[in-house]
Coordinates of C-alpha atoms in Angstrom, one line a residue:
Chain A
T1 CA 0.0 0.0 0.0
G2 CA 3.1 2.2 0.0
N3 CA 2.8 3.7 3.4
K4 CA 6.3 3.6 5.0
I5 CA 7.6 4.8 8.0
L6 CA 10.9 6.4 7.3
R7 CA 13.7 7.7 9.8
F8 CA 15.4 11.0 10.0
G9 CA 17.5 11.1 13.3
P10 CA 15.0 11.5 15.8
C11 CA 12.1 11.8 13.7
M12 CA 9.8 8.4 12.6
I13 CA 7.7 9.9 9.6
S14 CA 4.8 7.6 8.1
M15 CA 4.6 8.8 4.7
N16 CA 2.9 7.2 1.2
V17 CA 6.2 7.1 -1.1
N18 CA 4.4 5.1 -3.7
E19 CA 1.6 8.0 -4.2
I20 CA 4.1 10.7 -4.6
R21 CA 6.4 8.7 -6.7
A22 CA 3.4 7.6 -8.8
S23 CA 2.3 11.4 -9.4
F24 CA 6.1 12.4 -10.2
T25 CA 6.6 9.4 -12.6
A26 CA 3.1 10.7 -14.3
I27 CA 4.9 14.1 -15.2
K28 CA 8.5 13.3 -14.9
A29 CA 9.1 13.1 -18.8
T30 CA 7.1 16.3 -19.3
I31 CA 8.9 18.3 -16.5
Q32 CA 12.4 17.1 -17.7
A33 CA 11.8 18.0 -21.1
K34 CA 11.2 21.5 -20.1
D35 CA 14.7 21.5 -18.3
A36 CA 16.9 22.8 -21.1
I37 CA 20.0 23.3 -18.9
R38 CA 21.9 19.9 -18.5
T39 CA 25.1 21.4 -17.0
I40 CA 23.6 22.4 -13.7
S41 CA 22.2 20.1 -10.8
I42 CA 20.2 21.2 -7.8
L43 CA 20.6 18.6 -5.6
S44 CA 23.5 16.7 -6.7
Y45 CA 26.2 19.2 -7.5
P46 CA 29.0 19.2 -6.4
Y47 CA 28.3 16.2 -4.2
S48 CA 25.4 13.6 -4.3
L49 CA 22.9 14.0 -1.7
H50 CA 23.4 10.2 -1.1
N51 CA 26.6 11.2 0.6
F52 CA 24.7 12.8 3.5
N53 CA 23.6 10.0 6.1
V54 CA 24.2 12.4 8.8
D55 CA 22.0 15.0 10.0
R56 CA 19.2 13.5 8.0
C57 CA 16.6 15.2 10.1
C58 CA 18.2 18.4 9.4
I59 CA 18.5 17.8 5.6
I60 CA 15.0 16.8 5.1
H61 CA 13.4 19.5 7.3
H62 CA 15.4 22.2 5.3
L63 CA 14.3 20.4 1.9
L64 CA 10.7 19.9 2.6
R65 CA 10.7 23.7 3.1
F66 CA 12.7 24.4 0.1
Y67 CA 10.3 22.4 -2.1
V68 CA 7.1 23.6 -0.4
D69 CA 8.2 27.3 -0.2
K70 CA 10.5 27.8 -3.1
V71 CA 9.6 25.3 -5.8
F72 CA 6.0 24.2 -6.4
K73 CA 4.5 27.3 -6.8
H74 CA 6.9 28.2 -9.5
C75 CA 6.1 24.9 -11.7
E76 CA 2.7 26.0 -13.0
T77 CA 2.3 24.6 -16.7
E78 CA -0.3 25.1 -19.4
D79 CA -1.0 21.4 -18.9
S80 CA -4.0 20.7 -16.7
H81 CA -2.8 17.1 -16.0
V82 CA 0.6 18.3 -15.0
N83 CA -0.8 20.7 -12.6
R84 CA -2.9 18.3 -10.9
K85 CA 0.1 16.2 -10.3
I86 CA 2.0 19.0 -9.0
S87 CA -0.8 20.0 -6.7
S88 CA -0.7 16.1 -5.3
I89 CA 2.9 16.2 -4.7
A90 CA 2.8 19.6 -3.3
N91 CA 0.1 18.8 -0.9
S92 CA 1.7 15.6 0.1
F93 CA 4.8 17.3 0.9
L94 CA 2.9 19.6 3.1
S95 CA 1.4 17.0 5.0
I96 CA 4.8 15.6 5.7
K97 CA 6.1 18.8 6.6
K98 CA 3.5 19.1 9.0
K99 CA 4.4 15.8 10.7
F100 CA 7.9 17.0 10.9
R101 CA 6.7 20.0 12.5
Q102 CA 5.1 18.1 15.3
C103 CA 8.4 15.6 15.9
N104 CA 10.6 18.8 15.7
E105 CA 8.4 20.3 18.6
Q106 CA 9.7 17.5 20.8
N107 CA 13.1 16.7 19.3
V108 CA 16.1 18.8 18.0
C109 CA 17.3 18.3 14.9
D110 CA 20.7 18.6 14.6
C111 CA 22.3 20.4 11.8
G112 CA 26.2 19.7 11.6
E113 CA 28.5 22.0 9.4
E114 CA 28.6 19.6 6.7
A115 CA 24.5 19.7 6.3
I116 CA 24.4 23.5 6.3
E117 CA 27.1 23.5 3.6
K118 CA 25.1 21.1 1.5
Y119 CA 21.9 23.4 1.9
K120 CA 23.7 26.4 1.2
Q121 CA 25.1 24.8 -2.0
I122 CA 21.6 23.6 -3.1
L123 CA 20.3 27.5 -2.7
T124 CA 23.5 28.5 -4.7
N125 CA 22.6 26.1 -7.4
Y126 CA 19.0 27.3 -7.5
G127 CA 20.0 30.8 -7.4
Q128 CA 22.2 30.4 -10.6
L129 CA 18.9 30.1 -12.7
N130 CA 15.6 32.1 -13.3
I131 CA 13.2 31.2 -10.7
T132 CA 11.1 29.0 -13.5
S133 CA 13.9 27.1 -14.7
A134 CA 15.3 26.5 -11.3
A135 CA 12.1 25.2 -9.9
M136 CA 11.3 23.2 -12.9
K137 CA 15.0 21.7 -12.5
S138 CA 14.5 21.1 -8.9
L139 CA 11.0 19.4 -9.6
G140 CA 12.6 17.1 -12.0
E141 CA 15.2 16.0 -9.5
L142 CA 12.5 15.0 -7.2
D143 CA 13.2 11.2 -7.7
I144 CA 16.9 11.9 -6.4
L145 CA 15.4 13.2 -3.2
L146 CA 12.7 10.3 -2.9
D147 CA 15.4 7.8 -3.1
W148 CA 17.3 9.5 -0.6
M149 CA 14.4 9.7 1.5
E150 CA 13.9 5.9 1.2
K151 CA 17.2 5.2 2.2
A152 CA 16.4 5.0 5.9
Chain B
P1 CA -19.5 43.7 -7.3
L2 CA -22.9 44.1 -9.2
L3 CA -24.4 40.9 -10.8
T4 CA -24.2 41.2 -14.6
D5 CA -27.4 40.4 -16.5
E6 CA -25.8 37.0 -17.4
E7 CA -24.7 36.0 -14.0
A8 CA -28.1 37.0 -12.7
L9 CA -29.9 34.8 -15.3
L10 CA -28.0 31.7 -14.5
P11 CA -28.0 30.5 -10.8
A12 CA -25.3 28.8 -9.1
P13 CA -25.6 25.0 -8.2
Q14 CA -26.6 24.5 -4.8
N15 CA -26.4 21.7 -2.1
I16 CA -22.8 21.2 -3.2
S17 CA -21.5 18.4 -0.8
I18 CA -18.9 15.8 -0.8
L19 CA -19.6 11.8 -0.3
S20 CA -16.7 9.8 0.4
T21 CA -16.8 6.1 1.2
N22 CA -13.8 3.8 1.2
M23 CA -11.2 6.5 -0.2
K24 CA -13.5 7.1 -3.1
H25 CA -14.6 10.8 -3.1
F26 CA -17.3 12.2 -5.3
L27 CA -18.5 15.7 -5.5
T28 CA -22.3 16.1 -5.9
W29 CA -24.5 19.3 -6.2
S30 CA -28.2 19.8 -7.1
P31 CA -28.8 20.5 -11.1
V32 CA -29.6 23.8 -12.6
T33 CA -32.6 23.7 -14.6
V34 CA -33.3 26.1 -17.6
P35 CA -36.4 25.0 -19.6
G36 CA -35.6 23.6 -23.0
E37 CA -31.6 23.8 -22.2
T38 CA -28.8 21.6 -21.2
V39 CA -27.0 23.0 -18.6
R40 CA -23.4 21.9 -18.0
Y41 CA -21.2 22.1 -14.8
S42 CA -17.0 22.7 -14.2
V43 CA -15.5 21.7 -11.3
E44 CA -12.2 22.7 -9.7
F45 CA -10.1 21.9 -6.4
Q46 CA -8.0 23.6 -4.1
G47 CA -5.5 21.8 -1.8
E48 CA -4.2 23.4 1.4
Y49 CA -0.9 23.9 -0.6
E50 CA -2.4 26.0 -3.1
R51 CA -4.4 28.0 -0.2
D52 CA -1.3 28.7 1.9
Y53 CA 1.7 28.8 -0.7
A54 CA 0.2 29.4 -4.2
N55 CA -2.1 32.4 -4.2
E56 CA -5.1 30.5 -3.5
I57 CA -5.0 29.3 -7.1
W58 CA -7.9 26.9 -8.4
I59 CA -7.2 24.0 -10.5
P60 CA -9.5 22.7 -13.0
I61 CA -10.7 18.9 -13.0
S62 CA -10.5 18.2 -16.9
E63 CA -12.8 15.0 -16.6
C64 CA -15.5 17.1 -14.8
S65 CA -15.4 20.0 -17.4
L66 CA -18.5 21.1 -19.1
I67 CA -20.1 18.0 -17.9
T68 CA -23.9 17.4 -17.9
V69 CA -24.0 15.0 -14.8
T70 CA -24.1 16.6 -11.4
Q71 CA -21.4 14.4 -9.8
C72 CA -17.7 14.4 -10.2
N73 CA -15.1 11.9 -9.2
V74 CA -12.5 13.7 -7.4
T75 CA -10.6 10.6 -5.9
E76 CA -7.5 11.4 -8.0
D77 CA -7.2 14.8 -6.9
I78 CA -7.8 14.5 -3.1
S79 CA -4.4 12.8 -3.0
A80 CA -3.0 14.0 0.5
T81 CA -4.2 14.1 3.9
V82 CA -4.8 17.9 4.0
P83 CA -8.0 19.8 4.0
Y84 CA -9.2 20.3 0.4
N85 CA -11.6 23.1 -1.1
L86 CA -14.0 22.2 -4.1
R87 CA -16.0 24.4 -6.1
V88 CA -18.7 24.1 -9.1
R89 CA -20.2 26.3 -11.5
A90 CA -22.9 26.0 -14.0
N91 CA -22.4 26.7 -17.8
L92 CA -24.8 27.4 -20.6
G93 CA -23.5 28.3 -23.7
S94 CA -21.1 31.0 -23.3
R95 CA -22.5 32.1 -19.9
S96 CA -21.3 31.0 -16.3
S97 CA -22.9 31.2 -13.3
K98 CA -21.0 32.2 -10.2
W99 CA -18.8 29.3 -8.4
S100 CA -20.6 27.4 -5.5
T101 CA -17.9 26.3 -2.7
L102 CA -17.9 23.6 0.0
K103 CA -19.1 24.9 3.1
V104 CA -16.8 22.9 5.1
L105 CA -13.2 21.8 3.8
F106 CA -12.9 18.1 3.2
N107 CA -10.1 15.9 4.4
R108 CA -10.0 12.3 3.3
I109 CA -9.2 11.3 6.7
T110 CA -13.1 11.6 7.5
T111 CA -13.7 9.0 4.6
F112 CA -16.4 6.5 5.8
L113 CA -15.0 2.9 5.8
T114 CA -17.4 0.0 5.5
P115 CA -16.8 -3.3 7.1
P116 CA -15.4 -5.5 4.3
V117 CA -17.7 -8.0 2.5
M118 CA -16.2 -11.5 3.3
E119 CA -16.9 -15.3 2.6
V120 CA -15.6 -17.7 4.9
S121 CA -15.4 -21.4 3.7
T122 CA -13.7 -24.3 4.1
D123 CA -11.8 -26.9 1.8
G124 CA -11.4 -30.0 3.5
Y125 CA -9.5 -29.1 6.9
H126 CA -8.6 -25.5 5.6
L127 CA -10.3 -22.6 7.0
L128 CA -10.5 -20.1 4.1
V129 CA -11.8 -16.2 3.8
K130 CA -12.4 -14.4 0.8
L131 CA -12.3 -10.6 0.6
E132 CA -13.6 -7.8 -1.7
D133 CA -10.9 -6.0 -3.3
L134 CA -11.1 -2.4 -2.2
G135 CA -7.9 -1.4 -4.1
P136 CA -4.3 -0.8 -3.1
T137 CA -5.0 1.7 -0.4
F138 CA -6.6 -1.1 1.9
Q139 CA -5.3 -3.4 4.2
F140 CA -7.6 -6.2 6.1
H141 CA -7.1 -7.1 9.7
I142 CA -8.7 -10.9 9.8
F143 CA -9.3 -12.4 13.4
Y144 CA -10.5 -15.8 13.7
W145 CA -11.3 -18.1 16.6
R146 CA -12.5 -21.6 17.5
K147 CA -15.7 -21.5 18.8
G148 CA -15.7 -21.9 22.5
Q149 CA -12.1 -20.7 23.0
E150 CA -13.1 -17.0 22.3
S151 CA -10.3 -15.7 24.5
W152 CA -7.9 -17.0 22.1
V153 CA -8.1 -15.0 19.1
H154 CA -5.8 -15.1 16.1
K155 CA -5.2 -12.1 14.0
K156 CA -3.8 -12.0 10.3
T157 CA -3.0 -9.0 8.5
V158 CA -3.5 -9.0 4.5
K159 CA -1.9 -6.3 2.6
E160 CA -2.6 -7.3 -0.8
I161 CA -5.5 -8.9 -1.7
S162 CA -5.4 -12.4 -3.5
S163 CA -8.2 -14.1 -4.5
V164 CA -8.7 -16.4 -1.1
V165 CA -6.7 -16.3 2.2
H166 CA -5.8 -19.3 4.0
L167 CA -6.3 -18.9 7.8
D168 CA -5.4 -22.3 9.2
T169 CA -6.0 -25.8 9.3
M170 CA -8.8 -26.6 11.5
E171 CA -9.4 -29.6 14.0
A172 CA -11.8 -32.2 13.1
G173 CA -15.4 -31.3 14.2
A174 CA -14.4 -28.2 15.5
E175 CA -16.3 -24.9 14.4
Y176 CA -14.4 -21.9 13.8
C177 CA -15.6 -18.1 13.6
V178 CA -14.2 -15.2 11.6
K179 CA -14.6 -11.5 11.5
A180 CA -12.5 -8.5 9.7
Q181 CA -12.1 -4.7 9.1
T182 CA -10.3 -2.8 6.8
Y183 CA -7.4 -0.6 7.6
V184 CA -6.1 2.4 5.7
E185 CA -2.7 3.2 6.4
A186 CA -2.7 6.5 4.5
I187 CA -5.0 8.0 6.9
N188 CA -4.3 5.5 9.9
R189 CA -8.0 4.4 10.5
S190 CA -9.7 1.2 10.4
S191 CA -13.5 0.2 9.7
N192 CA -16.1 -1.2 11.8
F193 CA -15.9 -5.2 11.9
S194 CA -17.8 -7.4 9.5
Q195 CA -20.3 -9.6 11.3
A196 CA -18.9 -12.8 12.4
Q197 CA -19.2 -15.8 10.3
C198 CA -18.8 -19.6 11.6
V199 CA -18.0 -22.7 9.9
R200 CA -17.6 -26.1 10.9
G201 CA -14.6 -28.6 9.9
P202 CA -15.1 -32.1 8.8
D203 CA -15.7 -34.6 11.2
G204 CA -12.8 -37.0 12.0

């Protein structure tokens, strides 16, 4: 059924990753086709997200906020089907973000230097493009994030 | 703002509500009648994300654009456990009514979960149960016990429906009872139990 309990430091969050993946898979080709700039990666430059298995709570906290605050709202397209799937992903992220907030009220999310540096690099990568291109690229890399999230 | 003549003539749909059972969600409303005319309807939705982060935009549901029925399956778009808003308006030619919006936001956590339909049977000494397939969102918790040993109840969780579920091997001449409930992980809720069904195994 797809619901999994994923561990991020002190936080154990139940989420339906399959639902999010299904929505993303339905629009992945369309979104990635809109990304003409192949020389930049938002999440994977200079180091893969998969290098970061420490301070997972800190990284996921910042990335959820990054996607909810910065990415999804700038991904509106002329295709209603794509917009509906983006809405599905965005509302699922919002639901997960709220669960994190509950955990963070009782648990401290350690943010080591490396984690902070990684998030700063993500923002730098994001800042190199205009907002729409950066948002579309970030959305197109969602499976990188989902893969990392599932690596409990 | 003053109603234009056009809007004043085409009333907005009334009695808009959500019927949600077993994680299938339908928006319904009362028909708008204009004698001799076919009135059509269009539906849009708005999740919590759109309200709080995306300038309160509304997203059209293409399958429910200019439809003549007064119902729309919104299951595919209500795909997160957050509050959603929905609206519908009437269309007649180039004219559109005002939007009618849900009075209370809808969260799929409130869906009505029905006790599962089940069929208990035996195959020789094997205790079997057949359950209705409600889709990938559903799991089943099956409880069974030997009649007379009600304090010793066995539980089996079924995550994916196959045709028939094998529960246990029965003792000769014993009677066994079975009941089940559904469980939806996405909203962390269970249905009520189905009526218990009892069957007797073959005599020795």
